[in-house]
Tab-separated table of C-alpha atoms and ligand atoms in Angstrom:
chain	number	residue	atom	x	y	z
A	1	UNK	CA	-0.051	-0.056	0.043
A	2	UNK	CA	2.670	2.159	1.085
A	3	UNK	CA	4.680	1.592	-2.198
A	4	UNK	CA	1.731	2.063	-4.302
A	5	UNK	CA	1.037	5.863	-2.512
A	6	UNK	CA	4.799	6.660	-2.893
A	7	UNK	CA	4.323	5.767	-6.775
A	8	UNK	CA	1.097	7.686	-7.222
A	9	UNK	CA	3.285	10.616	-5.688
A	10	UNK	CA	6.114	10.145	-7.840
A	11	UNK	CA	3.785	10.215	-10.744
A	12	UNK	CA	1.784	13.101	-9.877
A	13	UNK	CA	4.783	14.410	-8.973
A	14	UNK	CA	6.200	13.967	-12.771
A	15	UNK	CA	3.274	14.946	-14.561
A	16	UNK	CA	3.377	18.102	-12.602
A	17	UNK	CA	6.895	18.958	-13.285
A	18	UNK	CA	6.120	18.147	-16.960
A	19	UNK	CA	3.425	19.940	-17.573
A	20	UNK	CA	5.327	23.150	-15.945
A	21	UNK	CA	8.231	22.279	-18.615
A	22	UNK	CA	5.563	22.157	-21.453
A	23	UNK	CA	4.677	25.680	-20.942
A	24	UNK	CA	7.076	27.918	-23.148
A	25	UNK	CA	8.911	29.829	-20.441
A	26	UNK	CA	8.263	34.029	-21.121
A	27	UNK	CA	10.923	36.182	-19.079
A	28	UNK	CA	10.284	39.762	-18.538
A	29	UNK	CA	12.865	41.930	-17.546
A	30	UNK	CA	10.196	44.319	-15.541
A	31	UNK	CA	7.356	43.855	-13.687
A	32	UNK	CA	4.891	46.258	-15.799
A	33	UNK	CA	6.002	43.887	-18.887
A	34	UNK	CA	5.424	40.720	-16.852
A	35	UNK	CA	1.881	41.832	-15.523
A	36	UNK	CA	0.986	42.558	-19.498
A	37	UNK	CA	2.369	39.358	-20.720
A	38	UNK	CA	0.412	37.098	-17.960
A	39	UNK	CA	-2.707	39.100	-18.813
A	40	UNK	CA	-2.441	38.355	-22.512
A	41	UNK	CA	-0.759	35.105	-22.468
A	42	UNK	CA	-2.793	33.875	-19.288
A	43	UNK	CA	-2.038	29.998	-18.153
A	44	UNK	CA	-0.761	29.191	-21.656
A	45	UNK	CA	2.811	30.258	-20.644
A	46	UNK	CA	5.206	30.012	-17.629
A	47	UNK	CA	5.276	33.901	-16.824
A	48	UNK	CA	8.891	34.848	-15.099
A	49	UNK	CA	10.282	38.402	-14.400
A	50	UNK	CA	13.575	39.041	-14.174
A	51	UNK	CA	13.961	42.360	-11.856
A	52	UNK	CA	11.778	41.570	-8.901
A	53	UNK	CA	8.939	43.740	-7.466
A	54	UNK	CA	10.442	46.616	-6.084
A	55	UNK	CA	13.861	46.551	-8.093
A	56	UNK	CA	15.119	49.241	-10.069
A	57	UNK	CA	15.766	47.980	-13.627
A	58	UNK	CA	17.930	50.919	-14.320
A	59	UNK	CA	21.045	49.649	-12.028
A	60	UNK	CA	19.907	46.051	-11.883
A	61	UNK	CA	22.737	43.624	-11.112
A	62	UNK	CA	21.568	40.375	-12.508
A	63	UNK	CA	22.022	37.458	-10.288
A	64	UNK	CA	23.149	33.406	-11.455
A	65	UNK	CA	19.675	32.383	-11.278
A	66	UNK	CA	18.380	35.125	-13.560
A	67	UNK	CA	21.363	33.496	-16.345
A	68	UNK	CA	19.610	30.229	-15.803
A	69	UNK	CA	15.993	31.942	-16.305
A	70	UNK	CA	17.013	33.480	-19.489
A	71	UNK	CA	19.201	30.634	-20.765
A	72	UNK	CA	16.056	28.438	-20.221
A	73	UNK	CA	13.681	30.882	-21.396
A	74	UNK	CA	11.731	30.779	-24.924
A	75	UNK	CA	10.654	34.509	-25.079
A	76	UNK	CA	12.402	37.387	-23.525
A	77	UNK	CA	10.330	40.391	-23.187
A	78	UNK	CA	12.276	43.593	-22.525
A	79	UNK	CA	11.643	47.362	-22.543
A	80	UNK	CA	14.540	48.909	-24.464
A	81	UNK	CA	15.030	52.576	-24.851
A	82	UNK	CA	18.285	52.354	-22.484
A	83	UNK	CA	15.801	51.066	-19.731
A	84	UNK	CA	17.835	47.821	-18.932
A	85	UNK	CA	21.283	47.852	-20.127
A	86	UNK	CA	22.515	45.134	-18.484
A	87	UNK	CA	19.963	42.499	-20.367
A	88	UNK	CA	22.024	42.355	-23.674
A	89	UNK	CA	25.238	41.281	-22.158
A	90	UNK	CA	22.657	38.578	-19.830
A	91	UNK	CA	21.205	37.119	-22.971
A	92	UNK	CA	24.753	37.007	-25.180
A	93	UNK	CA	26.649	35.505	-21.853
A	94	UNK	CA	23.741	32.833	-21.274
A	95	UNK	CA	23.504	31.511	-24.944
A	96	UNK	CA	19.983	31.221	-24.795
A	97	UNK	CA	18.087	30.360	-27.892
A	98	UNK	CA	15.176	32.513	-27.025
A	99	UNK	CA	13.564	35.166	-29.303
A	100	UNK	CA	13.776	38.815	-27.913
A	101	UNK	CA	11.381	41.022	-28.369
A	102	UNK	CA	11.383	44.842	-27.480
A	103	UNK	CA	7.981	45.800	-26.529
A	104	UNK	CA	8.432	49.441	-27.437
A	105	UNK	CA	9.019	48.723	-30.598
A	106	UNK	CA	7.077	51.215	-32.626
A	107	UNK	CA	6.133	53.891	-30.456
A	108	UNK	CA	7.457	57.429	-30.873
A	109	UNK	CA	9.852	57.510	-28.373
A	110	UNK	CA	10.815	60.768	-26.383
A	111	UNK	CA	14.541	61.904	-25.617
A	112	UNK	CA	15.599	62.833	-22.506
A	113	UNK	CA	14.940	66.359	-21.344
A	114	UNK	CA	18.054	66.432	-19.142
A	115	UNK	CA	20.316	64.348	-21.283
A	116	UNK	CA	20.750	65.223	-24.778
A	117	UNK	CA	20.352	62.223	-27.310
A	118	UNK	CA	19.528	59.804	-24.616
A	119	UNK	CA	16.558	57.800	-25.002
A	120	UNK	CA	13.796	58.029	-22.484
A	121	UNK	CA	12.460	54.713	-21.611
A	122	UNK	CA	9.301	55.008	-19.449
A	123	UNK	CA	6.737	55.012	-22.056
A	124	UNK	CA	4.505	52.915	-20.294
A	125	UNK	CA	3.564	55.580	-18.173
A	126	UNK	CA	1.152	57.075	-21.238
A	127	UNK	CA	-1.459	54.545	-21.391
A	128	UNK	CA	-2.072	55.052	-25.183
A	129	UNK	CA	1.635	54.373	-25.515
A	130	UNK	CA	1.085	51.104	-23.512
A	131	UNK	CA	-1.300	49.965	-25.967
A	132	UNK	CA	1.888	49.353	-28.379
A	133	UNK	CA	3.508	47.451	-25.699
A	134	UNK	CA	0.253	44.828	-25.502
A	135	UNK	CA	0.153	44.738	-29.405
A	136	UNK	CA	3.602	43.821	-29.385
A	137	UNK	CA	3.374	41.147	-26.573
A	138	UNK	CA	0.403	39.650	-28.260
A	139	UNK	CA	2.326	39.357	-31.359
A	140	UNK	CA	5.096	38.020	-29.761
A	141	UNK	CA	2.894	35.075	-27.797
A	142	UNK	CA	1.115	33.950	-30.969
A	143	UNK	CA	4.511	33.352	-32.991
A	144	UNK	CA	5.706	31.712	-30.058
A	145	UNK	CA	2.398	29.236	-29.771
A	146	UNK	CA	0.359	29.787	-32.645
A	147	UNK	CA	-2.047	27.103	-31.696
A	148	UNK	CA	-3.438	29.608	-28.650
A	149	UNK	CA	-3.915	32.510	-31.252
A	150	UNK	CA	-7.651	32.925	-30.575
A	151	UNK	CA	-7.101	32.869	-26.877
A	152	UNK	CA	-4.169	35.340	-27.054
A	153	UNK	CA	-6.189	37.538	-29.179
A	154	UNK	CA	-9.232	37.638	-26.803
A	155	UNK	CA	-7.392	37.952	-23.867
A	156	UNK	CA	-5.160	41.361	-25.722
A	157	UNK	CA	-8.641	42.563	-26.784
A	158	UNK	CA	-10.409	42.778	-23.175
A	159	UNK	CA	-7.378	44.178	-21.741
A	160	UNK	CA	-6.750	46.455	-23.987
A	161	UNK	CA	-10.268	48.134	-23.972
A	162	UNK	CA	-9.380	47.919	-19.800
A	163	UNK	CA	-5.967	50.373	-20.691
A	164	UNK	CA	-8.147	52.407	-22.860
A	165	UNK	CA	-10.484	53.293	-20.001
A	166	UNK	CA	-7.345	53.918	-17.943
A	167	UNK	CA	-6.547	56.440	-20.556
A	168	UNK	CA	-9.483	57.914	-20.277
A	169	UNK	CA	-9.751	58.087	-16.633
A	170	UNK	CA	-6.414	59.605	-16.512
A	171	UNK	CA	-7.265	62.276	-18.670
A	172	UNK	CA	-10.288	63.388	-16.813
A	173	UNK	CA	-8.694	63.084	-13.319
A	174	UNK	CA	-5.576	65.449	-14.119
A	175	UNK	CA	-8.067	68.037	-15.606
A	176	UNK	CA	-9.176	68.576	-11.803
A	177	UNK	CA	-6.011	70.023	-10.694
A	178	UNK	CA	-5.762	73.623	-10.823
A	179	UNK	CA	-4.056	74.471	-14.167
A	180	UNK	CA	-1.208	76.321	-12.344
A	181	UNK	CA	-0.323	73.578	-10.389
A	182	UNK	CA	-0.147	71.187	-12.957
A	183	UNK	CA	3.926	70.192	-12.264
A	184	UNK	CA	4.767	67.074	-11.042
A	185	UNK	CA	8.207	66.868	-9.228
A	186	UNK	CA	9.532	63.368	-8.751
A	187	UNK	CA	12.871	61.750	-7.978
A	188	UNK	CA	13.888	60.969	-11.253
A	189	UNK	CA	12.554	61.898	-14.575
A	190	UNK	CA	9.988	58.604	-15.182
A	191	UNK	CA	7.055	60.889	-16.121
A	192	UNK	CA	7.756	62.628	-19.451
A	193	UNK	CA	5.634	60.440	-21.335
A	194	UNK	CA	2.736	60.808	-18.600
A	195	UNK	CA	3.069	64.574	-18.645
A	196	UNK	CA	2.821	64.791	-22.125
A	197	UNK	CA	-0.222	62.974	-22.820
A	198	UNK	CA	-2.224	64.255	-19.698
A	199	UNK	CA	-0.888	67.693	-19.537
A	200	UNK	CA	1.182	68.014	-16.544
A	201	UNK	CA	4.590	69.720	-16.304
A	202	UNK	CA	7.731	68.011	-15.420
A	203	UNK	CA	10.461	68.741	-12.968
A	204	UNK	CA	12.754	65.959	-11.578
A	205	UNK	CA	16.145	65.826	-9.695
A	206	UNK	CA	17.576	63.031	-11.605
A	207	UNK	CA	17.527	62.287	-15.369
A	208	UNK	CA	15.653	59.623	-17.256
A	209	UNK	CA	18.086	57.129	-15.451
A	210	UNK	CA	19.063	56.673	-11.745
A	211	UNK	CA	22.827	56.066	-12.156
A	212	UNK	CA	23.890	59.512	-11.858
A	213	UNK	CA	24.598	61.507	-8.841
A	214	UNK	CA	22.101	64.120	-8.011
A	215	UNK	CA	23.688	67.724	-8.640
A	216	UNK	CA	23.349	70.612	-6.603
A	217	UNK	CA	22.211	72.501	-9.620
A	218	UNK	CA	19.311	70.235	-10.170
A	219	UNK	CA	18.461	70.903	-6.695
A	220	UNK	CA	18.564	74.493	-7.018
A	221	UNK	CA	16.557	74.580	-10.130
A	222	UNK	CA	13.800	72.492	-8.597
A	223	UNK	CA	13.602	74.771	-5.563
A	224	UNK	CA	13.080	77.541	-7.972
A	225	UNK	CA	10.473	75.868	-9.579
A	226	UNK	CA	8.730	75.351	-5.990
A	227	UNK	CA	9.240	78.883	-5.032
A	228	UNK	CA	7.737	80.453	-8.184
A	229	UNK	CA	5.114	78.246	-9.326
A	230	UNK	CA	3.125	77.552	-5.660
A	231	UNK	CA	2.978	73.915	-6.657
A	232	UNK	CA	1.779	72.523	-3.223
A	233	UNK	CA	3.605	68.867	-3.532
A	234	UNK	CA	6.386	66.648	-4.629
A	235	UNK	CA	6.684	63.092	-4.983
A	236	UNK	CA	8.676	60.073	-4.087
A	237	UNK	CA	8.876	56.625	-5.641
A	238	UNK	CA	8.748	53.333	-4.792
A	239	UNK	CA	12.133	52.170	-6.289
A	240	UNK	CA	14.203	55.101	-5.268
A	241	UNK	CA	15.505	56.411	-1.953
A	242	UNK	CA	13.182	59.244	-1.122
A	243	UNK	CA	15.886	61.357	1.530
A	244	UNK	CA	16.684	63.815	-1.220
A	245	UNK	CA	12.940	64.629	-2.072
A	246	UNK	CA	12.035	64.586	1.451
A	247	UNK	CA	14.637	67.314	2.370
A	248	UNK	CA	13.695	69.240	-0.617
A	249	UNK	CA	10.158	69.511	0.614
A	250	UNK	CA	11.098	70.156	4.217
A	251	UNK	CA	13.195	73.398	2.542
A	252	UNK	CA	10.264	74.722	0.840
A	253	UNK	CA	7.804	73.979	3.441
A	254	UNK	CA	5.773	71.805	1.306
A	255	UNK	CA	4.291	68.503	1.356
A	256	UNK	CA	5.331	65.191	0.520
A	257	UNK	CA	2.276	64.198	-1.724
A	258	UNK	CA	2.859	60.580	-1.927
A	259	UNK	CA	4.916	57.374	-3.380
A	260	UNK	CA	4.485	56.556	-6.873
A	261	UNK	CA	4.854	53.628	-8.869
A	262	UNK	CA	7.514	54.688	-11.751
A	263	UNK	CA	9.937	51.723	-12.867
A	264	UNK	CA	8.047	48.694	-10.839
A	265	UNK	CA	4.511	47.349	-9.846
A	266	UNK	CA	3.634	46.922	-6.014
A	267	UNK	CA	3.783	43.826	-4.488
A	268	UNK	CA	0.045	41.958	-4.068
A	269	UNK	CA	-0.413	43.871	-0.511
A	270	UNK	CA	0.392	47.089	-2.309
A	271	UNK	CA	-2.161	49.527	-3.967
A	272	UNK	CA	-0.225	48.986	-7.415
A	273	UNK	CA	-0.324	45.119	-7.601
A	274	UNK	CA	-0.821	45.510	-11.509
A	275	UNK	CA	0.258	47.828	-14.426
A	276	UNK	CA	-3.136	49.236	-14.887
A	277	UNK	CA	-3.794	49.806	-10.879
A	278	UNK	CA	-0.142	51.234	-10.873
A	279	UNK	CA	-1.766	53.926	-13.401
A	280	UNK	CA	-4.493	54.790	-11.497
A	281	UNK	CA	-3.237	54.801	-8.268
A	282	UNK	CA	-0.273	57.008	-9.438
A	283	UNK	CA	-2.860	59.423	-10.766
A	284	UNK	CA	-5.183	59.290	-7.804
A	285	UNK	CA	-2.323	60.368	-5.492
A	286	UNK	CA	-1.056	63.030	-7.969
A	287	UNK	CA	-4.342	64.569	-8.367
A	288	UNK	CA	-5.217	64.456	-4.389
A	289	UNK	CA	-2.074	66.148	-3.547
A	290	UNK	CA	-1.608	68.705	-6.389
A	291	UNK	CA	-5.425	69.822	-5.990
A	292	UNK	CA	-4.579	70.996	-2.485
A	293	UNK	CA	-3.759	74.500	-1.529
A	294	UNK	CA	-0.306	75.276	-0.655
A	295	UNK	CA	0.757	74.348	2.838
A	296	UNK	CA	0.994	78.146	3.902
A	297	UNK	CA	-2.281	78.946	2.740
A	298	UNK	CA	-3.951	75.560	4.148
A	299	UNK	CA	-4.152	73.680	7.300
A	300	UNK	CA	-0.525	73.277	8.383
A	301	UNK	CA	0.392	69.859	9.035
A	302	UNK	CA	3.505	70.396	11.367
A	303	UNK	CA	2.450	72.869	13.929
A	304	UNK	CA	4.327	76.127	12.544
A	305	UNK	CA	3.369	79.754	13.044
A	306	UNK	CA	2.782	81.088	9.889
A	307	UNK	CA	1.891	84.572	11.533
A	308	UNK	CA	-1.671	85.187	10.507
A	309	UNK	CA	-1.530	83.411	7.027
A	310	UNK	CA	-3.958	80.331	8.256
A	311	UNK	CA	-6.040	82.656	10.458
A	312	UNK	CA	-8.923	81.221	9.046
A	313	UNK	CA	-7.399	77.880	10.247
A	314	UNK	CA	-6.741	79.340	13.430
A	315	UNK	CA	-10.693	80.749	13.854
A	316	UNK	CA	-11.774	77.029	13.682
A	317	UNK	CA	-9.349	75.724	15.940
A	318	UNK	CA	-10.408	78.647	18.419
A	319	UNK	CA	-14.247	77.721	17.819
A	320	UNK	CA	-13.218	73.642	18.287
A	321	UNK	CA	-11.628	74.822	21.853
A	322	UNK	CA	-14.532	76.976	23.002
A	323	UNK	CA	-16.872	74.421	22.003
A	324	UNK	CA	-14.885	71.538	23.781
A	325	UNK	CA	-14.597	73.694	27.041
A	326	UNK	CA	-18.268	74.501	26.877
A	327	UNK	CA	-19.286	70.772	26.455
A	328	UNK	CA	-17.026	69.935	29.017
A	329	UNK	CA	-18.596	72.703	31.695
A	330	UNK	CA	-22.085	71.318	30.480
A	331	UNK	CA	-21.377	67.447	31.282
A	332	UNK	CA	-19.936	68.603	34.500
A	333	UNK	CA	-22.918	70.809	35.747
A	334	UNK	CA	-25.246	67.798	34.886
A	335	UNK	CA	-23.148	65.323	36.775
A	336	UNK	CA	-23.377	67.558	39.827
A	337	UNK	CA	-27.197	68.001	39.621
A	338	UNK	CA	-27.438	64.337	39.518
A	339	UNK	CA	-25.267	64.045	42.546
B	401	ZN	ZN1	13.252	54.909	-14.535
């Protein structure tokens, strides 16, 4: 009996391994590409990502297990446009026979505002450009597994409609920000595509990659923009150390409006566990923070005295205190009378 159970376990394990091996392995360099691929390819493929969620693809250092993954992959999906500079040597050294597809192929790419001639890789931030990714991924998956063409096509069509809805949503939401405050200040220059598409002026303290040191001139430039525009918030990014932006916010007495997902989606427990959620979450965070009034005109979170500028709020505070004192007195009187 025991032997029989062991035999069954052995065979079911073997079947499991074989069926996993049966599926073509699709290795995506970054998590948003991985998410697009699993939406379009579904269960017909074994979807893997190289840079883990929360990792920074600009400066990623591949591990030996990445080399094994690339070597055994059937398809490699990369962003290109200088996003993951390490991937080409990883592919070359692994000796992989995988097809390599650049998912930004065919889209009109921007060049960096900061570095002349450098391509800006962050095209997924503009949902209408995300459509190029979807189409390239669809075609690559069909090429790899033509027998699943019908499924892949219908998954793509559904997902594409969802992406178009997100595009409309962002466009509508950004218009809620007062026009003078449509300025997006972030750690690195990941939002040019987003800004162009949806009408935000972009300022970042680093260029389109995160490998360069922050220059004093960049900080002075951003400080000047904050002073002159009266923009109420700056934003940190989940994949980048927030120290510099926190300091800029503090020095200018404005708030950090939130943490944006730029070069990676979030994990399962985060507010942005998918590419579409990432775009929505970023937009909600940006719109909420930029729609508020400047710190000096509004509720002061850290209790500084702004010498009368926030007298409206002082009045509310005073009324609150008086009401509390009055209520306390009433309760005291009632208690006394009952005694
Ligand atoms: Zn980036």
